[in-house]
């Protein structure tokens, strides 16, 4: 079953060109261009109302674009109805039929397509095996945990062997622990079946954990597309720097004084070391003097908020390798020097 789904050489699964959607005066999606490769796990990440779901619904065909085109595997499907597109959607609420058992739920799509009984039972069993629920076919959805229901919803989509699977916040209803476990499982499953996944979430950690690439949405537009490392280490705008990870910016006067440069710069908190006193920086290092304004002990690490002499403040995160909570708490109000490698200052705007 798994190998049967593996596709040939890499090509473009989805191409969106100048895609736009307005609802009355509201511009939900504003001129989006995006290519998704065959077999890729691409995440649409952004705050509520930034247009992610609308893009997904247009790819599925549930919503017609105001302008622009959608291609699937090189074919323009902009005017094609949803049922004739080689895509399946998994929603957050799963929408399982409560009166049908798990096997019947998974078989349902094949039944509608008039696939013969023997074949559809076999395919449904294979899809359930792919999500490790082969022994649960006779249960009703109400007899399953949230994570198991989520896996049934996946099996129900996988059984159709779509070229593209669209997932709209599919883990949103799960508690944090289960959610983290399902993130890993879903990524492994995607790798095994080789189907192109387009995954919608507003959770930056989820996006960083699962994706081959992330498209960050800001007010209907894509602010940046890149691998998790590119997005996190080299955010291109203050919005991306703040939405993915903690916003830690040096602006205006602080940038001029500390970096000797104009513009807005981002330095990730875990790249910054907190040193007592005023040690001299090495050639490749930056030093910024300040006072510890707040100390937050978070178990594995401590977060320091430091008011800089040059203006503004920076957050630094240190692993609690040796320090105890009492020790770090006593640092509030102390004069310190923040140090980081110059390669970790990234320009994010003018
Ligand atoms: P969320 O994470 O909350 O689902 P989202 O990023 O998926 O948000 P969309 O649901 O795509 O955002 O909505 C984008 C914008 O379009 C929002 O301002 C929303 O209010 C608006 N919108 C979406 N659907 C409709 C509709 N059917 N009618 C009117 N406005 C809509």
Short mmCIF file of C-alpha atoms and ligand atoms in Angstrom, two decimals:
data_model
loop_
_atom_site.label_atom_id
_atom_site.label_comp_id
_atom_site.label_asym_id
_atom_site.label_seq_id
_atom_site.Cartn_x
_atom_site.Cartn_y
_atom_site.Cartn_z
CA UNK A 1 0.00 0.00 0.00
CA UNK A 2 2.72 2.43 0.99
CA UNK A 3 4.93 1.78 -2.02
CA UNK A 4 1.93 1.83 -4.33
CA UNK A 5 1.52 5.48 -3.43
CA UNK A 6 5.11 6.49 -4.08
CA UNK A 7 5.36 8.72 -7.12
CA UNK A 8 7.95 9.10 -9.83
CA UNK A 9 10.49 11.90 -10.21
CA UNK A 10 9.99 15.22 -8.42
CA UNK A 11 7.77 17.68 -10.23
CA UNK A 12 5.36 20.44 -9.29
CA UNK A 13 2.24 19.15 -7.51
CA UNK A 14 0.58 22.54 -7.01
CA UNK A 15 1.17 25.90 -8.63
CA UNK A 16 -0.71 29.00 -7.49
CA UNK A 17 -0.33 32.07 -9.70
CA UNK A 18 -1.51 35.57 -8.73
CA UNK A 19 -4.17 33.96 -6.57
CA UNK A 20 -6.64 36.43 -5.08
CA UNK A 21 -9.88 36.14 -3.12
CA UNK A 22 -12.10 38.92 -1.88
CA UNK A 23 -15.28 38.68 0.19
CA UNK A 24 -17.01 42.04 -0.35
CA UNK A 25 -14.51 44.60 0.91
CA UNK A 26 -12.33 42.01 2.66
CA UNK A 27 -9.21 40.95 0.76
CA UNK A 28 -8.73 37.44 2.21
CA UNK A 29 -5.95 36.38 -0.19
CA UNK A 30 -3.89 39.02 -1.92
CA UNK A 31 -1.90 37.99 -4.99
CA UNK A 32 -0.34 34.74 -3.77
CA UNK A 33 2.26 32.87 -5.85
CA UNK A 34 3.36 29.48 -4.58
CA UNK A 35 4.78 26.22 -5.93
CA UNK A 36 4.60 22.96 -4.00
CA UNK A 37 6.81 20.06 -5.13
CA UNK A 38 5.53 16.51 -5.49
CA UNK A 39 5.89 14.71 -2.15
CA UNK A 40 6.62 17.89 -0.23
CA UNK A 41 5.27 18.73 3.23
CA UNK A 42 4.39 22.40 2.97
CA UNK A 43 2.85 24.35 5.85
CA UNK A 44 0.78 27.51 5.57
CA UNK A 45 1.57 29.34 8.82
CA UNK A 46 0.06 32.59 10.00
CA UNK A 47 -2.19 34.27 12.54
CA UNK A 48 -5.96 33.95 12.55
CA UNK A 49 -7.52 35.67 9.54
CA UNK A 50 -4.33 35.80 7.45
CA UNK A 51 -5.88 33.79 4.58
CA UNK A 52 -4.49 30.26 5.09
CA UNK A 53 -7.82 28.43 5.11
CA UNK A 54 -9.08 30.39 2.13
CA UNK A 55 -6.01 29.33 0.11
CA UNK A 56 -6.60 25.70 1.13
CA UNK A 57 -10.28 25.89 0.20
CA UNK A 58 -9.40 27.31 -3.21
CA UNK A 59 -6.93 24.45 -3.85
CA UNK A 60 -9.68 21.98 -2.86
CA UNK A 61 -12.19 23.78 -5.09
CA UNK A 62 -14.65 24.71 -2.31
CA UNK A 63 -14.02 28.39 -2.99
CA UNK A 64 -13.59 30.03 -6.42
CA UNK A 65 -10.70 32.52 -6.77
CA UNK A 66 -11.54 36.14 -7.58
CA UNK A 67 -8.44 36.16 -9.79
CA UNK A 68 -5.45 33.95 -10.57
CA UNK A 69 -4.98 30.29 -11.42
CA UNK A 70 -4.52 26.95 -9.67
CA UNK A 71 -2.63 24.10 -11.33
CA UNK A 72 -2.45 20.55 -10.02
CA UNK A 73 0.28 18.39 -11.58
CA UNK A 74 0.62 20.90 -14.41
CA UNK A 75 -3.10 21.01 -15.27
CA UNK A 76 -5.15 24.19 -14.79
CA UNK A 77 -8.01 23.20 -12.45
CA UNK A 78 -9.21 26.72 -11.60
CA UNK A 79 -12.65 25.95 -13.08
CA UNK A 80 -12.70 22.25 -12.10
CA UNK A 81 -15.25 21.18 -9.43
CA UNK A 82 -13.89 19.74 -6.14
CA UNK A 83 -14.82 16.09 -6.83
CA UNK A 84 -12.86 16.10 -10.09
CA UNK A 85 -9.63 17.30 -8.43
CA UNK A 86 -7.03 14.78 -7.26
CA UNK A 87 -7.03 16.17 -3.69
CA UNK A 88 -8.55 15.22 -0.34
CA UNK A 89 -9.09 17.41 2.70
CA UNK A 90 -8.80 16.54 6.41
CA UNK A 91 -10.55 19.03 8.68
CA UNK A 92 -10.01 19.82 12.34
CA UNK A 93 -13.40 18.42 13.38
CA UNK A 94 -12.76 15.11 11.52
CA UNK A 95 -16.46 14.89 10.54
CA UNK A 96 -16.69 11.11 11.05
CA UNK A 97 -20.12 9.47 10.71
CA UNK A 98 -21.06 8.57 14.31
CA UNK A 99 -23.47 5.74 13.42
CA UNK A 100 -20.95 3.91 11.18
CA UNK A 101 -18.08 1.81 12.49
CA UNK A 102 -14.49 2.79 11.72
CA UNK A 103 -14.14 0.49 8.71
CA UNK A 104 -17.38 1.78 7.16
CA UNK A 105 -16.21 5.36 7.75
CA UNK A 106 -12.96 4.68 5.89
CA UNK A 107 -14.74 2.76 3.10
CA UNK A 108 -17.35 5.43 2.57
CA UNK A 109 -15.54 7.46 -0.11
CA UNK A 110 -14.87 4.33 -2.16
CA UNK A 111 -18.51 3.26 -1.86
CA UNK A 112 -19.59 6.61 -3.30
CA UNK A 113 -17.19 5.97 -6.19
CA UNK A 114 -18.80 2.54 -6.68
CA UNK A 115 -15.62 0.58 -5.97
CA UNK A 116 -16.60 -3.14 -5.56
CA UNK A 117 -17.07 -4.33 -1.97
CA UNK A 118 -14.10 -6.71 -1.76
CA UNK A 119 -11.66 -4.12 -3.10
CA UNK A 120 -12.91 -1.31 -0.91
CA UNK A 121 -12.70 -3.42 2.25
CA UNK A 122 -9.15 -4.39 1.40
CA UNK A 123 -8.12 -0.80 0.66
CA UNK A 124 -9.79 0.46 3.83
CA UNK A 125 -7.95 -2.18 5.87
CA UNK A 126 -4.66 -1.10 4.30
CA UNK A 127 -5.37 2.55 5.05
CA UNK A 128 -6.20 1.67 8.67
CA UNK A 129 -2.96 -0.30 8.90
CA UNK A 130 -1.05 2.76 7.63
CA UNK A 131 -2.34 4.74 10.62
CA UNK A 132 -1.85 1.75 12.98
CA UNK A 133 -5.56 1.14 13.59
CA UNK A 134 -5.99 -2.21 11.81
CA UNK A 135 -7.65 -3.75 14.88
CA UNK A 136 -10.17 -0.94 15.38
CA UNK A 137 -12.37 -1.39 12.30
CA UNK A 138 -15.42 -2.61 14.24
CA UNK A 139 -15.49 0.25 16.76
CA UNK A 140 -17.72 3.29 16.58
CA UNK A 141 -16.02 6.72 16.53
CA UNK A 142 -17.39 7.40 20.04
CA UNK A 143 -15.31 4.45 21.32
CA UNK A 144 -12.04 6.04 20.21
CA UNK A 145 -9.68 8.60 21.75
CA UNK A 146 -9.16 11.99 20.09
CA UNK A 147 -5.88 10.89 18.55
CA UNK A 148 -7.45 7.69 17.19
CA UNK A 149 -10.36 9.64 15.68
CA UNK A 150 -7.84 11.91 14.05
CA UNK A 151 -6.07 8.88 12.56
CA UNK A 152 -9.39 7.51 11.22
CA UNK A 153 -9.96 10.86 9.50
CA UNK A 154 -6.51 10.51 7.92
CA UNK A 155 -7.16 6.93 6.83
CA UNK A 156 -10.41 8.08 5.27
CA UNK A 157 -8.48 10.57 3.15
CA UNK A 158 -5.56 8.23 2.38
CA UNK A 159 -7.86 5.46 1.13
CA UNK A 160 -8.65 7.56 -1.94
CA UNK A 161 -4.92 7.64 -2.75
CA UNK A 162 -5.00 11.35 -3.57
CA UNK A 163 -2.01 13.04 -5.10
CA UNK A 164 -2.40 15.91 -2.66
CA UNK A 165 -3.71 15.93 0.91
CA UNK A 166 -4.92 19.22 2.40
CA UNK A 167 -4.97 19.40 6.20
CA UNK A 168 -6.71 22.30 7.97
CA UNK A 169 -5.49 22.50 11.60
CA UNK A 170 -5.99 18.73 11.92
CA UNK A 171 -4.35 18.57 15.36
CA UNK A 172 -6.09 21.65 16.76
CA UNK A 173 -8.54 19.70 18.94
CA UNK A 174 -5.87 17.55 20.65
CA UNK A 175 -4.16 18.27 23.95
CA UNK A 176 -0.52 19.31 23.84
CA UNK A 177 1.07 15.90 24.55
CA UNK A 178 -1.02 14.04 22.01
CA UNK A 179 -0.57 16.87 19.57
CA UNK A 180 3.23 16.59 19.79
CA UNK A 181 3.05 12.82 19.36
CA UNK A 182 0.75 13.14 16.33
CA UNK A 183 3.08 15.72 14.77
CA UNK A 184 5.86 13.16 14.65
CA UNK A 185 3.52 10.38 13.47
CA UNK A 186 1.98 12.49 10.75
CA UNK A 187 5.38 13.50 9.42
CA UNK A 188 6.52 9.85 9.36
CA UNK A 189 3.34 8.79 7.60
CA UNK A 190 3.72 11.54 5.01
CA UNK A 191 7.29 10.46 4.32
CA UNK A 192 6.21 6.83 3.97
CA UNK A 193 3.28 7.42 1.59
CA UNK A 194 4.99 10.18 -0.40
CA UNK A 195 1.78 12.19 -0.83
CA UNK A 196 2.09 15.99 -1.08
CA UNK A 197 0.79 17.54 2.16
CA UNK A 198 -0.41 21.12 2.50
CA UNK A 199 -0.88 21.71 6.20
CA UNK A 200 -2.52 24.75 7.80
CA UNK A 201 -1.58 25.84 11.32
CA UNK A 202 -1.15 28.98 13.40
CA UNK A 203 1.31 27.15 15.69
CA UNK A 204 4.88 28.06 14.82
CA UNK A 205 6.42 25.14 16.72
CA UNK A 206 4.18 22.70 14.88
CA UNK A 207 5.24 24.24 11.57
CA UNK A 208 8.94 24.08 12.46
CA UNK A 209 8.63 20.43 13.60
CA UNK A 210 6.83 18.98 10.59
CA UNK A 211 7.49 20.95 7.43
CA UNK A 212 9.88 20.62 4.53
CA UNK A 213 9.02 24.25 3.81
CA UNK A 214 6.84 26.89 5.47
CA UNK A 215 4.91 29.72 3.82
CA UNK A 216 4.36 32.47 6.40
CA UNK A 217 1.11 34.40 5.82
CA UNK A 218 0.64 38.02 6.84
CA UNK A 219 -2.66 39.74 5.98
CA UNK A 220 -3.46 37.66 2.88
CA UNK A 221 0.06 37.71 1.49
CA UNK A 222 3.03 35.37 1.78
CA UNK A 223 5.67 37.20 3.80
CA UNK A 224 8.30 34.48 3.31
CA UNK A 225 8.64 30.92 2.01
CA UNK A 226 11.52 28.71 3.11
CA UNK A 227 12.75 25.71 5.07
CA UNK A 228 12.23 25.82 8.85
CA UNK A 229 15.91 26.72 9.29
CA UNK A 230 15.72 29.54 6.72
CA UNK A 231 12.55 30.96 8.27
CA UNK A 232 13.87 30.77 11.82
CA UNK A 233 17.51 31.77 11.25
CA UNK A 234 16.93 34.28 8.46
CA UNK A 235 13.51 35.91 8.87
CA UNK A 236 13.07 38.48 6.11
CA UNK A 237 10.66 40.83 7.88
CA UNK A 238 9.98 41.91 11.48
CA UNK A 239 6.62 40.14 11.19
CA UNK A 240 8.23 36.78 10.37
CA UNK A 241 10.89 37.28 13.06
CA UNK A 242 8.14 37.90 15.62
CA UNK A 243 5.65 35.27 14.50
CA UNK A 244 8.16 32.42 14.20
CA UNK A 245 10.04 32.43 17.45
CA UNK A 246 10.43 35.32 19.90
CA UNK A 247 10.69 38.80 18.47
CA UNK A 248 14.08 40.15 19.50
CA UNK A 249 14.86 43.26 17.53
CA UNK A 250 17.53 45.92 17.55
CA UNK A 251 16.14 49.07 15.99
CA UNK A 252 17.06 52.67 15.25
CA UNK A 253 19.35 54.07 17.99
CA UNK A 254 20.22 50.68 19.48
CA UNK A 255 21.18 49.29 16.06
CA UNK A 256 23.31 52.34 15.34
CA UNK A 257 25.07 52.29 18.73
CA UNK A 258 25.58 48.55 19.20
CA UNK A 259 25.98 47.36 15.61
CA UNK A 260 27.17 50.61 14.02
CA UNK A 261 24.55 50.01 11.31
CA UNK A 262 21.19 51.35 10.20
CA UNK A 263 18.00 49.30 9.98
CA UNK A 264 16.18 46.65 12.00
CA UNK A 265 18.04 43.51 13.09
CA UNK A 266 16.93 40.27 14.71
CA UNK A 267 19.01 38.21 17.16
CA UNK A 268 17.45 34.96 18.44
CA UNK A 269 17.38 34.74 22.29
CA UNK A 270 19.28 31.43 22.47
CA UNK A 271 22.21 32.96 20.54
CA UNK A 272 22.79 35.57 23.25
CA UNK A 273 25.02 34.94 26.28
CA UNK A 274 24.51 36.83 29.53
CA UNK A 275 27.85 37.80 31.14
CA UNK A 276 28.30 39.55 34.47
CA UNK A 277 30.38 42.75 34.37
CA UNK A 278 31.90 44.07 31.17
CA UNK A 279 34.15 41.48 29.51
CA UNK A 280 35.76 42.50 26.20
CA UNK A 281 34.29 40.95 23.05
CA UNK A 282 36.37 38.93 20.58
CA UNK A 283 36.70 40.17 16.99
CA UNK A 284 33.65 38.23 15.72
CA UNK A 285 31.54 39.09 18.77
CA UNK A 286 29.14 41.86 19.68
CA UNK A 287 28.73 43.25 23.17
CA UNK A 288 25.78 45.24 24.52
CA UNK A 289 25.66 46.54 28.09
CA UNK A 290 22.44 46.66 30.07
CA UNK A 291 20.54 45.84 33.24
CA UNK A 292 18.51 42.68 33.89
CA UNK A 293 14.93 43.87 34.07
CA UNK A 294 13.21 40.51 34.52
CA UNK A 295 14.20 36.88 35.11
CA UNK A 296 11.81 34.07 34.19
CA UNK A 297 12.76 30.58 35.34
CA UNK A 298 11.13 28.04 32.97
CA UNK A 299 12.64 24.77 34.21
CA UNK A 300 14.99 23.72 31.42
CA UNK A 301 16.09 27.30 30.79
CA UNK A 302 15.96 30.84 32.12
CA UNK A 303 14.72 33.83 30.15
CA UNK A 304 16.40 37.18 30.88
CA UNK A 305 14.86 40.43 29.72
CA UNK A 306 17.63 42.99 29.58
CA UNK A 307 17.16 46.76 29.19
CA UNK A 308 19.98 48.01 27.00
CA UNK A 309 21.96 51.17 27.76
CA UNK A 310 21.61 51.99 24.05
CA UNK A 311 17.79 51.82 24.25
CA UNK A 312 15.23 49.04 23.82
CA UNK A 313 15.56 45.60 25.32
CA UNK A 314 16.62 42.09 24.32
CA UNK A 315 15.61 38.65 25.56
CA UNK A 316 18.34 36.10 26.21
CA UNK A 317 17.68 32.42 26.98
CA UNK A 318 20.24 30.32 28.86
CA UNK A 319 20.09 26.59 29.54
CA UNK A 320 19.98 25.85 33.26
CA UNK A 321 22.97 23.54 33.01
CA UNK A 322 24.28 24.45 36.44
CA UNK A 323 22.20 27.31 37.76
CA UNK A 324 19.42 26.87 40.32
CA UNK A 325 16.27 28.98 40.35
CA UNK A 326 17.49 30.91 43.40
CA UNK A 327 20.75 31.80 41.67
CA UNK A 328 19.09 33.06 38.50
CA UNK A 329 16.38 34.94 40.40
CA UNK A 330 19.04 36.82 42.36
CA UNK A 331 20.35 38.26 39.07
CA UNK A 332 17.41 40.67 38.69
CA UNK A 333 18.69 44.27 38.60
CA UNK A 334 22.31 43.31 37.91
CA UNK A 335 24.47 45.01 35.31
CA UNK A 336 25.40 42.60 32.53
CA UNK A 337 26.91 42.42 29.08
CA UNK A 338 25.02 40.56 26.36
CA UNK A 339 27.27 38.86 23.82
CA UNK A 340 26.59 37.16 20.54
CA UNK A 341 28.35 36.13 17.39
CA UNK A 342 27.98 38.76 14.65
CA UNK A 343 26.78 36.03 12.23
CA UNK A 344 23.61 35.77 14.34
CA UNK A 345 22.43 39.33 13.67
CA UNK A 346 20.03 39.15 10.74
CA UNK A 347 18.61 42.16 8.86
CA UNK A 348 14.80 42.13 8.94
CA UNK A 349 13.92 45.55 7.58
CA UNK A 350 14.93 49.09 6.79
P1 LIG B 1 -7.89 30.96 10.94
O1 LIG B 1 -6.56 30.49 11.41
O2 LIG B 1 -8.64 31.75 11.98
O3 LIG B 1 -8.73 29.90 10.30
P2 LIG B 1 -7.09 31.91 8.33
O4 LIG B 1 -5.70 32.40 8.23
O5 LIG B 1 -7.36 30.54 7.85
O6 LIG B 1 -7.61 32.09 9.81
P3 LIG B 1 -9.17 32.72 6.55
O7 LIG B 1 -10.19 31.85 7.17
O8 LIG B 1 -8.62 32.32 5.25
O9 LIG B 1 -7.97 32.97 7.55
O10 LIG B 1 -9.81 34.19 6.44
C1 LIG B 1 -9.15 35.27 5.79
C2 LIG B 1 -10.03 36.50 5.83
O11 LIG B 1 -11.18 36.30 5.00
C3 LIG B 1 -10.58 36.83 7.21
O12 LIG B 1 -10.62 38.24 7.34
C4 LIG B 1 -11.99 36.26 7.18
O13 LIG B 1 -12.81 36.96 8.07
C5 LIG B 1 -12.38 36.44 5.74
N1 LIG B 1 -13.32 35.40 5.28
C6 LIG B 1 -13.07 34.08 5.17
N2 LIG B 1 -14.13 33.42 4.69
C7 LIG B 1 -15.10 34.34 4.50
C8 LIG B 1 -16.45 34.29 4.01
N3 LIG B 1 -17.01 33.14 3.62
N4 LIG B 1 -17.13 35.45 3.95
C9 LIG B 1 -16.58 36.62 4.34
N5 LIG B 1 -15.31 36.74 4.79
C10 LIG B 1 -14.58 35.62 4.88
#
